[in-house]
PDB file of C-alpha atoms in Angstrom:
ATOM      1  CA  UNK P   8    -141.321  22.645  61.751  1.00 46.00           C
ATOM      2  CA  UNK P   9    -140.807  19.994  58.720  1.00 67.00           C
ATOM      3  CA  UNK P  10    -143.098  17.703  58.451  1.00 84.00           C
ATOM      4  CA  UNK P  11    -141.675  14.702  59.472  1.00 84.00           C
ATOM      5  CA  UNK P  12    -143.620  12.414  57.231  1.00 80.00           C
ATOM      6  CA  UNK P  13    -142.369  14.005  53.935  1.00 86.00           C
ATOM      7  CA  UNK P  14    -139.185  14.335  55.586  1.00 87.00           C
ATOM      8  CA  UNK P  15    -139.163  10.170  55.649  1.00 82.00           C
ATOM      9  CA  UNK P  16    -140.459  10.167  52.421  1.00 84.00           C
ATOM     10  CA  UNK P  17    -138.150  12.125  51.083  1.00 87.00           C
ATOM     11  CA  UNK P  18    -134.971  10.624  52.466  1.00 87.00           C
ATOM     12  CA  UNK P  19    -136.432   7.142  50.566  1.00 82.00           C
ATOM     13  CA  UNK P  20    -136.855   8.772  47.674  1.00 86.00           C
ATOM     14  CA  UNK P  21    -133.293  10.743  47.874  1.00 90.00           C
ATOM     15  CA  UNK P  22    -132.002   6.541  48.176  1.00 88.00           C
ATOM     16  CA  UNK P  23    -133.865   5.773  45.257  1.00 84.00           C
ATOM     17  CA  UNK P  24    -132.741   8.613  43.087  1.00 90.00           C
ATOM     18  CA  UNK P  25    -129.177   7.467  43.838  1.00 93.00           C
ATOM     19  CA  UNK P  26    -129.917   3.536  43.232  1.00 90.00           C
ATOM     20  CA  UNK P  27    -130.936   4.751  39.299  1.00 91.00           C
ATOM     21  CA  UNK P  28    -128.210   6.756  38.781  1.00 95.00           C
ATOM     22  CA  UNK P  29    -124.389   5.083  37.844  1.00 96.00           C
ATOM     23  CA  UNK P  30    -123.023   7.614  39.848  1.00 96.00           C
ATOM     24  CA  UNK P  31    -123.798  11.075  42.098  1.00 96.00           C
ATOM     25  CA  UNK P  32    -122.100  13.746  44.036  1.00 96.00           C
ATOM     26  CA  UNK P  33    -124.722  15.731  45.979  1.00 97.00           C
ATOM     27  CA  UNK P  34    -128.496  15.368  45.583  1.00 97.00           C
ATOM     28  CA  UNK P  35    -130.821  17.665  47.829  1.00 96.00           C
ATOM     29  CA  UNK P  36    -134.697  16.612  47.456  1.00 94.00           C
ATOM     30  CA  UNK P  37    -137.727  18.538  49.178  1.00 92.00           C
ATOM     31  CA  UNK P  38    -141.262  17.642  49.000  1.00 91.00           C
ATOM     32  CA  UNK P  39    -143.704  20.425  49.302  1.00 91.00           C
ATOM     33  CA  UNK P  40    -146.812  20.056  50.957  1.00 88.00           C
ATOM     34  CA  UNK P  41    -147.712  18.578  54.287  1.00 89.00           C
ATOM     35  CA  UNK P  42    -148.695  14.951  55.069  1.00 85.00           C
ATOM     36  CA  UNK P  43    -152.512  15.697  55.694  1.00 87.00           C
ATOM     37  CA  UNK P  44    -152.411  16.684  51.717  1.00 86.00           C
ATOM     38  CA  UNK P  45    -150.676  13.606  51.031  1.00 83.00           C
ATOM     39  CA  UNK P  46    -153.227  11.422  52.546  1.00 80.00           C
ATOM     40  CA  UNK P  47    -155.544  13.991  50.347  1.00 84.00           C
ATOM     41  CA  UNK P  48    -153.700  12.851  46.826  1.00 84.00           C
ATOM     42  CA  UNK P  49    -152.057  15.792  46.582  1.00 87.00           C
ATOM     43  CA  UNK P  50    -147.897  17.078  46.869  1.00 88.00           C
ATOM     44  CA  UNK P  51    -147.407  20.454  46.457  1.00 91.00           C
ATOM     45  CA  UNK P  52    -144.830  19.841  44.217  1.00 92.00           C
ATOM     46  CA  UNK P  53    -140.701  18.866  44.372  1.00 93.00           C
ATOM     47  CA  UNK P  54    -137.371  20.539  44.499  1.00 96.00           C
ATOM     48  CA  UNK P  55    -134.307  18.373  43.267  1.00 96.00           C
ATOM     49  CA  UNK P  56    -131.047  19.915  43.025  1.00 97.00           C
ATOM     50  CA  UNK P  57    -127.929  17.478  42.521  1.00 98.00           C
ATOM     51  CA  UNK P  58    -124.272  17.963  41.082  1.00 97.00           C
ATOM     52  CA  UNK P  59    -121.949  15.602  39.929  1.00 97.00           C
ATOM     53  CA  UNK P  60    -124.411  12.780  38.276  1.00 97.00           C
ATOM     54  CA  UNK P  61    -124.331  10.102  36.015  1.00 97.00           C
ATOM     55  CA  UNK P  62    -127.265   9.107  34.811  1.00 94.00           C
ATOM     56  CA  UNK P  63    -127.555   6.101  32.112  1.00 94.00           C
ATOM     57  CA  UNK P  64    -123.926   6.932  31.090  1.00 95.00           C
ATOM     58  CA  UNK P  65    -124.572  10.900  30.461  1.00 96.00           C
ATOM     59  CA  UNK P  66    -122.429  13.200  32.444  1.00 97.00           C
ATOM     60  CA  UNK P  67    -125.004  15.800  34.310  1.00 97.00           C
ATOM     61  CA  UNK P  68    -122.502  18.222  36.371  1.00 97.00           C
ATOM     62  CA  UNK P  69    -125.550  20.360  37.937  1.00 98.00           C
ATOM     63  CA  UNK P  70    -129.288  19.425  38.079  1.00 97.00           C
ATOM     64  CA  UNK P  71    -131.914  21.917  39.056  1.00 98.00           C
ATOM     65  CA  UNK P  72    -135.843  20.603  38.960  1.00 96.00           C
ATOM     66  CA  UNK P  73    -138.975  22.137  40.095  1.00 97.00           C
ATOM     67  CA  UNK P  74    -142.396  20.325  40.233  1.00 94.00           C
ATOM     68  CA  UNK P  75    -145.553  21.663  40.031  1.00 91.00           C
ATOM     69  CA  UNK P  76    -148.339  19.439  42.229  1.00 91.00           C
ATOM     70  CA  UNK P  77    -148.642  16.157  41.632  1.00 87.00           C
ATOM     71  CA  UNK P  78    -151.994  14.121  42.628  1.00 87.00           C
ATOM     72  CA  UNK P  79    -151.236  10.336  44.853  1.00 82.00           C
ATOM     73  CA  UNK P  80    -153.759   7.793  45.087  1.00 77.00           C
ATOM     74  CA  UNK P  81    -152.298   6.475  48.982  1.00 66.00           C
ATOM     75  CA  UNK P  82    -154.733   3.908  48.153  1.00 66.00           C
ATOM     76  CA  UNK P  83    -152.542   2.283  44.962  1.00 58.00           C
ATOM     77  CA  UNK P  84    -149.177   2.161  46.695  1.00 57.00           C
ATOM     78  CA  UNK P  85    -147.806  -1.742  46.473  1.00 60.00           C
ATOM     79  CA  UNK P  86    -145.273  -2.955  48.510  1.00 61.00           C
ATOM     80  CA  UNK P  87    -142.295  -1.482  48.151  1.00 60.00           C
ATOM     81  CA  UNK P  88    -143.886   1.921  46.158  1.00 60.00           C
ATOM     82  CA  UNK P  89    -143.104   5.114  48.183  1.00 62.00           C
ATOM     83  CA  UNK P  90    -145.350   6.911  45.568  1.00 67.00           C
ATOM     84  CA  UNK P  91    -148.530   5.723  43.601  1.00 69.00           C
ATOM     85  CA  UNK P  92    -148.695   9.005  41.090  1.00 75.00           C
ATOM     86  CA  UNK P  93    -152.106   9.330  39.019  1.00 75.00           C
ATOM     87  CA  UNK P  94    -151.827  11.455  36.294  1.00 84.00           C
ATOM     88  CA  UNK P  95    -149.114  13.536  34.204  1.00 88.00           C
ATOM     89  CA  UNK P  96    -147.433  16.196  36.058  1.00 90.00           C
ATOM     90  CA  UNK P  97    -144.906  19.029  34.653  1.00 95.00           C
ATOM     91  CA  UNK P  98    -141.170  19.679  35.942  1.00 96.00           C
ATOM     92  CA  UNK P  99    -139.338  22.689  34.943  1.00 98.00           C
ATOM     93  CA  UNK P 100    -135.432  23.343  35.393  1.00 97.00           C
ATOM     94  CA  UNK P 101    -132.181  23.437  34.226  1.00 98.00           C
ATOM     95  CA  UNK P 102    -129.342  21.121  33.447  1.00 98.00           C
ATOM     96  CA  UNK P 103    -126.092  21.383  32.279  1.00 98.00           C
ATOM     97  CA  UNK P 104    -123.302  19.567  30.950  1.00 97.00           C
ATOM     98  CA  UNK P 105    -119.178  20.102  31.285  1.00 97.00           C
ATOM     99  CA  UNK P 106    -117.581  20.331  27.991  1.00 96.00           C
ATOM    100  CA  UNK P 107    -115.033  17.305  28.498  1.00 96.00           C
ATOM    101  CA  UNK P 108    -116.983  15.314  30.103  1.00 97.00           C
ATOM    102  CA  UNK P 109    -119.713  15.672  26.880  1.00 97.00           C
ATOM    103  CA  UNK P 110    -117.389  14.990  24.559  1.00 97.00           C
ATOM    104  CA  UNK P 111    -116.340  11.755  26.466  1.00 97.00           C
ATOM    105  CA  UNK P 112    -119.906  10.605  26.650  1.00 97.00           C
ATOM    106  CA  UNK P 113    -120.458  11.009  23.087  1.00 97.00           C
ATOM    107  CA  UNK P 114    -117.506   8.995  22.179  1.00 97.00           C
ATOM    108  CA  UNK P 115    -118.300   6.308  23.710  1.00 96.00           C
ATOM    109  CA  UNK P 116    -121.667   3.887  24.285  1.00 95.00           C
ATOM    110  CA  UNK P 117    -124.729   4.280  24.976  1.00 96.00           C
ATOM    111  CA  UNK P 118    -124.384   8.246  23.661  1.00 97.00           C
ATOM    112  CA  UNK P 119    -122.028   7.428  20.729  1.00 97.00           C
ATOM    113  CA  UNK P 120    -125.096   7.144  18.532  1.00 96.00           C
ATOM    114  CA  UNK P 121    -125.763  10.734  19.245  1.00 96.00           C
ATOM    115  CA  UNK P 122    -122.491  12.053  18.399  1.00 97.00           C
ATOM    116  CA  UNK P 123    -122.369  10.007  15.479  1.00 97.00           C
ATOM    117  CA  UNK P 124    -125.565  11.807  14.418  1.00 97.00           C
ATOM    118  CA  UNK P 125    -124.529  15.311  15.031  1.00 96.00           C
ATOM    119  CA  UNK P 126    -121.259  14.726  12.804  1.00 96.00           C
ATOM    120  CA  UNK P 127    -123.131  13.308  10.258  1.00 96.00           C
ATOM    121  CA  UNK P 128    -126.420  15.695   9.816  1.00 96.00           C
ATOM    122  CA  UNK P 129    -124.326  18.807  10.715  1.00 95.00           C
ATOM    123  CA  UNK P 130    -120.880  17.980   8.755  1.00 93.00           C
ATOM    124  CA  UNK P 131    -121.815  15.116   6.386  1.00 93.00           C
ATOM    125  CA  UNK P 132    -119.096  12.795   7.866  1.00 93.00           C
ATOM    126  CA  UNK P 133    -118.563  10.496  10.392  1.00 92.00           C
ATOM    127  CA  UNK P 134    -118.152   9.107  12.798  1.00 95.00           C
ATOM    128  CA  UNK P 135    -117.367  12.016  15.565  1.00 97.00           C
ATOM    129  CA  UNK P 136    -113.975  12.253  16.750  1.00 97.00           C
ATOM    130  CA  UNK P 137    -114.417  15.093  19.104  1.00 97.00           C
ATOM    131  CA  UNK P 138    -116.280  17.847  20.546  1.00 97.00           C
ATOM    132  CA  UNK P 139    -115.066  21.296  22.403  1.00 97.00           C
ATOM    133  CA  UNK P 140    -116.843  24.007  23.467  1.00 97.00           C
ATOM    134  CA  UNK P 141    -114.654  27.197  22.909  1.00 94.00           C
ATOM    135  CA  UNK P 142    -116.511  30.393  24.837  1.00 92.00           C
ATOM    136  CA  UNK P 143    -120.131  30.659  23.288  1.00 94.00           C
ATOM    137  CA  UNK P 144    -119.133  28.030  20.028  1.00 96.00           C
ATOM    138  CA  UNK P 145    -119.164  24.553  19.802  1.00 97.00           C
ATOM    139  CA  UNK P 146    -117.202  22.654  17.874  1.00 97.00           C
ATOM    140  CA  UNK P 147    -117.297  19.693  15.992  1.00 97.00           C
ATOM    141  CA  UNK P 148    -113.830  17.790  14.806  1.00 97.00           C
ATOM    142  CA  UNK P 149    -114.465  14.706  12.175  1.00 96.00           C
ATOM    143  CA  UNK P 150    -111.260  12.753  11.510  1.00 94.00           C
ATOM    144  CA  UNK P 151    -110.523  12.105   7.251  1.00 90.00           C
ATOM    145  CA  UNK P 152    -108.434   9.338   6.251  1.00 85.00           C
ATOM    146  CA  UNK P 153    -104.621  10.421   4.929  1.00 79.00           C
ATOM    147  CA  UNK P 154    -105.420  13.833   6.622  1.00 82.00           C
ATOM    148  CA  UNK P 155    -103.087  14.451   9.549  1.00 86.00           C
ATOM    149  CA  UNK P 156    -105.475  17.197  11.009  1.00 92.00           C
ATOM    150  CA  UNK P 157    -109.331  16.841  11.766  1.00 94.00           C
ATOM    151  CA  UNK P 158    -112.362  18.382  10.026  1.00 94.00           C
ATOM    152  CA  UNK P 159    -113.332  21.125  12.421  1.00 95.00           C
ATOM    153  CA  UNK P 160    -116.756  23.079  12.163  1.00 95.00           C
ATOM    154  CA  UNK P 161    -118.071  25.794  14.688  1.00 96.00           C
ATOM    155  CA  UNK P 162    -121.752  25.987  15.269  1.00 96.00           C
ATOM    156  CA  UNK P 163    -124.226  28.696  17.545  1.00 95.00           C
ATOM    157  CA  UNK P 164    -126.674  26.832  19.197  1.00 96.00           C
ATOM    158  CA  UNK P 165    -130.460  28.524  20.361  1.00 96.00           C
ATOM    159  CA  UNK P 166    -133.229  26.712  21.448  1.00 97.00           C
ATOM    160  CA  UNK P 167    -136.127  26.629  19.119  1.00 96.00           C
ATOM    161  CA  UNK P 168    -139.135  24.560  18.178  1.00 96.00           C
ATOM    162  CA  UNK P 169    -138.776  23.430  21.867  1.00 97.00           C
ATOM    163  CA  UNK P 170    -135.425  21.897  21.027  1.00 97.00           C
ATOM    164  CA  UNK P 171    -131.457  22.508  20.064  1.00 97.00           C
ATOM    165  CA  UNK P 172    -130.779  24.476  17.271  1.00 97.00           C
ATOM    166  CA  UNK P 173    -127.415  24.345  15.685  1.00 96.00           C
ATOM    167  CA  UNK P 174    -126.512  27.188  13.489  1.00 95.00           C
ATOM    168  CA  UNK P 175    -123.157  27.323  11.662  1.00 93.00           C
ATOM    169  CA  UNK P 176    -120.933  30.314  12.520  1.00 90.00           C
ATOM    170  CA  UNK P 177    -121.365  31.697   9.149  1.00 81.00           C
ATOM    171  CA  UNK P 178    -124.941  32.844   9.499  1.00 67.00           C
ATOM    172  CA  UNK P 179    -126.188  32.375   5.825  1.00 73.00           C
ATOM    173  CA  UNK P 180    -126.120  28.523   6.252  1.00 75.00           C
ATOM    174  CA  UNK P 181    -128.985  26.372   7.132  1.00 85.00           C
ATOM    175  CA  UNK P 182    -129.689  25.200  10.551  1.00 92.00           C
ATOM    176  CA  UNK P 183    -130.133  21.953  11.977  1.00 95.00           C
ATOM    177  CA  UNK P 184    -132.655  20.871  14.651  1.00 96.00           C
ATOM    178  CA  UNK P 185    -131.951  17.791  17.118  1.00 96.00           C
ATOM    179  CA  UNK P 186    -134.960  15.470  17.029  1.00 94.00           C
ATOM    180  CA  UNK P 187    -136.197  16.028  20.756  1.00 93.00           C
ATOM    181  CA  UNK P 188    -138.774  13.501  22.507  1.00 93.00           C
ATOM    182  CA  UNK P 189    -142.298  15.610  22.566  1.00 94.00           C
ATOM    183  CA  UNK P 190    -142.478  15.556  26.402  1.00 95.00           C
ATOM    184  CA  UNK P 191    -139.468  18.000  26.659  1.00 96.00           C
ATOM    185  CA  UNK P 192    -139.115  21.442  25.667  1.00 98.00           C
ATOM    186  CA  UNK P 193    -135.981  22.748  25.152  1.00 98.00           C
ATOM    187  CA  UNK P 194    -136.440  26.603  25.899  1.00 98.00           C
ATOM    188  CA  UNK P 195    -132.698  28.215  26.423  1.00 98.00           C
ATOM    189  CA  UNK P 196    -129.853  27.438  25.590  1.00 98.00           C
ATOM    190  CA  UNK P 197    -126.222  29.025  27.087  1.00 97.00           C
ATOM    191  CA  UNK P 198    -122.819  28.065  25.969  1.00 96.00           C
ATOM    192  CA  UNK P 199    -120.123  29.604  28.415  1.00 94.00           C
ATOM    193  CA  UNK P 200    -116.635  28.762  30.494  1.00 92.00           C
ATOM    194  CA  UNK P 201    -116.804  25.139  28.803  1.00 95.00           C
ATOM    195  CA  UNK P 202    -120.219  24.448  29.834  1.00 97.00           C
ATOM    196  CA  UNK P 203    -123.518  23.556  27.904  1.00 98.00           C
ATOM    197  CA  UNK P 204    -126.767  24.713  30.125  1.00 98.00           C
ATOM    198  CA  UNK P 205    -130.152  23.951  29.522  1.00 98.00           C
ATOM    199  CA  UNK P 206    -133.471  25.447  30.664  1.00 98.00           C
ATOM    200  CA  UNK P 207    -136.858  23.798  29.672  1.00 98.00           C
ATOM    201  CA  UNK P 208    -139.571  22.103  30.965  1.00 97.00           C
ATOM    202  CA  UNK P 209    -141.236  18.257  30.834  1.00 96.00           C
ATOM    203  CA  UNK P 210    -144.362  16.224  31.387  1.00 94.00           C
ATOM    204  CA  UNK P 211    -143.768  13.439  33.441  1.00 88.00           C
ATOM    205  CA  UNK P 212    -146.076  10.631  32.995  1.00 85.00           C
ATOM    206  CA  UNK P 213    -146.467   7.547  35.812  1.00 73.00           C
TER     207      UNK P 213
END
């Protein structure tokens, strides 16, 4: 039988997920535990698993998240606070992005920076005017003034360093890593059917 503490819990939290993101399709949440460990500091850990999202204007069609425990302090919770978390806890999962929908994001604010960053570091020009992924290849296109057709340049990308690494598709050129924030690890990395897909993990800290 679920416990039917975490089960309110959880349905305030799913409402909460949804009030931070611009937009969402489906969003499944789970805590894992029981409330006699909650009133102990302790959650055995959540499951989050949502499609469709929009989350500070970046295009997530399929989120898959796994906590390990996480210690509560009951006693800290102010009004309002479903959770009051004490310490760091880790998250492991895997996201991934549709092609089209990428390339729209990076074209346009707050994720324009981004783009504008990739063209430049990986192509020396800028700013981006478009990116495609074609099979296991993505692809950069740069527009050049009194050039009717874009720069295009196709790049491999592996995770490494616990982040993206772009390699040209000529092998013999250098490779590029995306600066990454040090709480995520980047640790595979799939291109396929117009998708990008991500597997990693992350320290969450209150």
């Amino acid at each position: 039988m679920a416990d039917p503490v975490l089960n309110v819990l959880a349905g305030a939290l799913r409402l909460w997920i949804r009030s931070q993101c611009d937009s969402i399709g489906s969003l499944e949440l789970a805590l894992n535990g029981s409330s006699w460990s909650l009133l102990r500091g302790r959650l055995d850990g959540v499951t989050l698993t949502a499609r469709d999202a929009c989350f500070q204007g970046l295009p997530l069609q399929h989120v898959e998240l796994r906590s390990g425990s996480i210690a509560v302090d009951m006693k800290l919770l102010s009004p309002g606070q479903m959770l009051a978390l004490k310490q760091p806890f880790q998250v492991a999962g895997e996201v991934s992005f549709n092609g089209r929908q990428l390339n729209s994001a990076l074209l346009a604010e707050p994720w324009r920076w981004l783009g504008d960053w990739m063209a430049e570091q990986l192509m020396g020009l800028s700013p981006l005017g478009a990116l495609r992924i074609d099979v296991d290849l993505l692809e950069l296109q740069v527009p050049v003034a009194a050039h009717q057709d874009p720069v295009r340049r196709r790049f491999r990308l592996n995770a490494a360093q616990g982040t993206l690494c772009f390699r040209p598709e000529t092998a013999d050129e250098p490779r590029t890593l995306l600066p990454m924030d040090p709480a995520i690890r980047i640790e595979q990395v799939q291109l396929a059917g117009g998708q990008l897909a991500l597997k990693g993990q992350a320290s969450v800290t209150p």
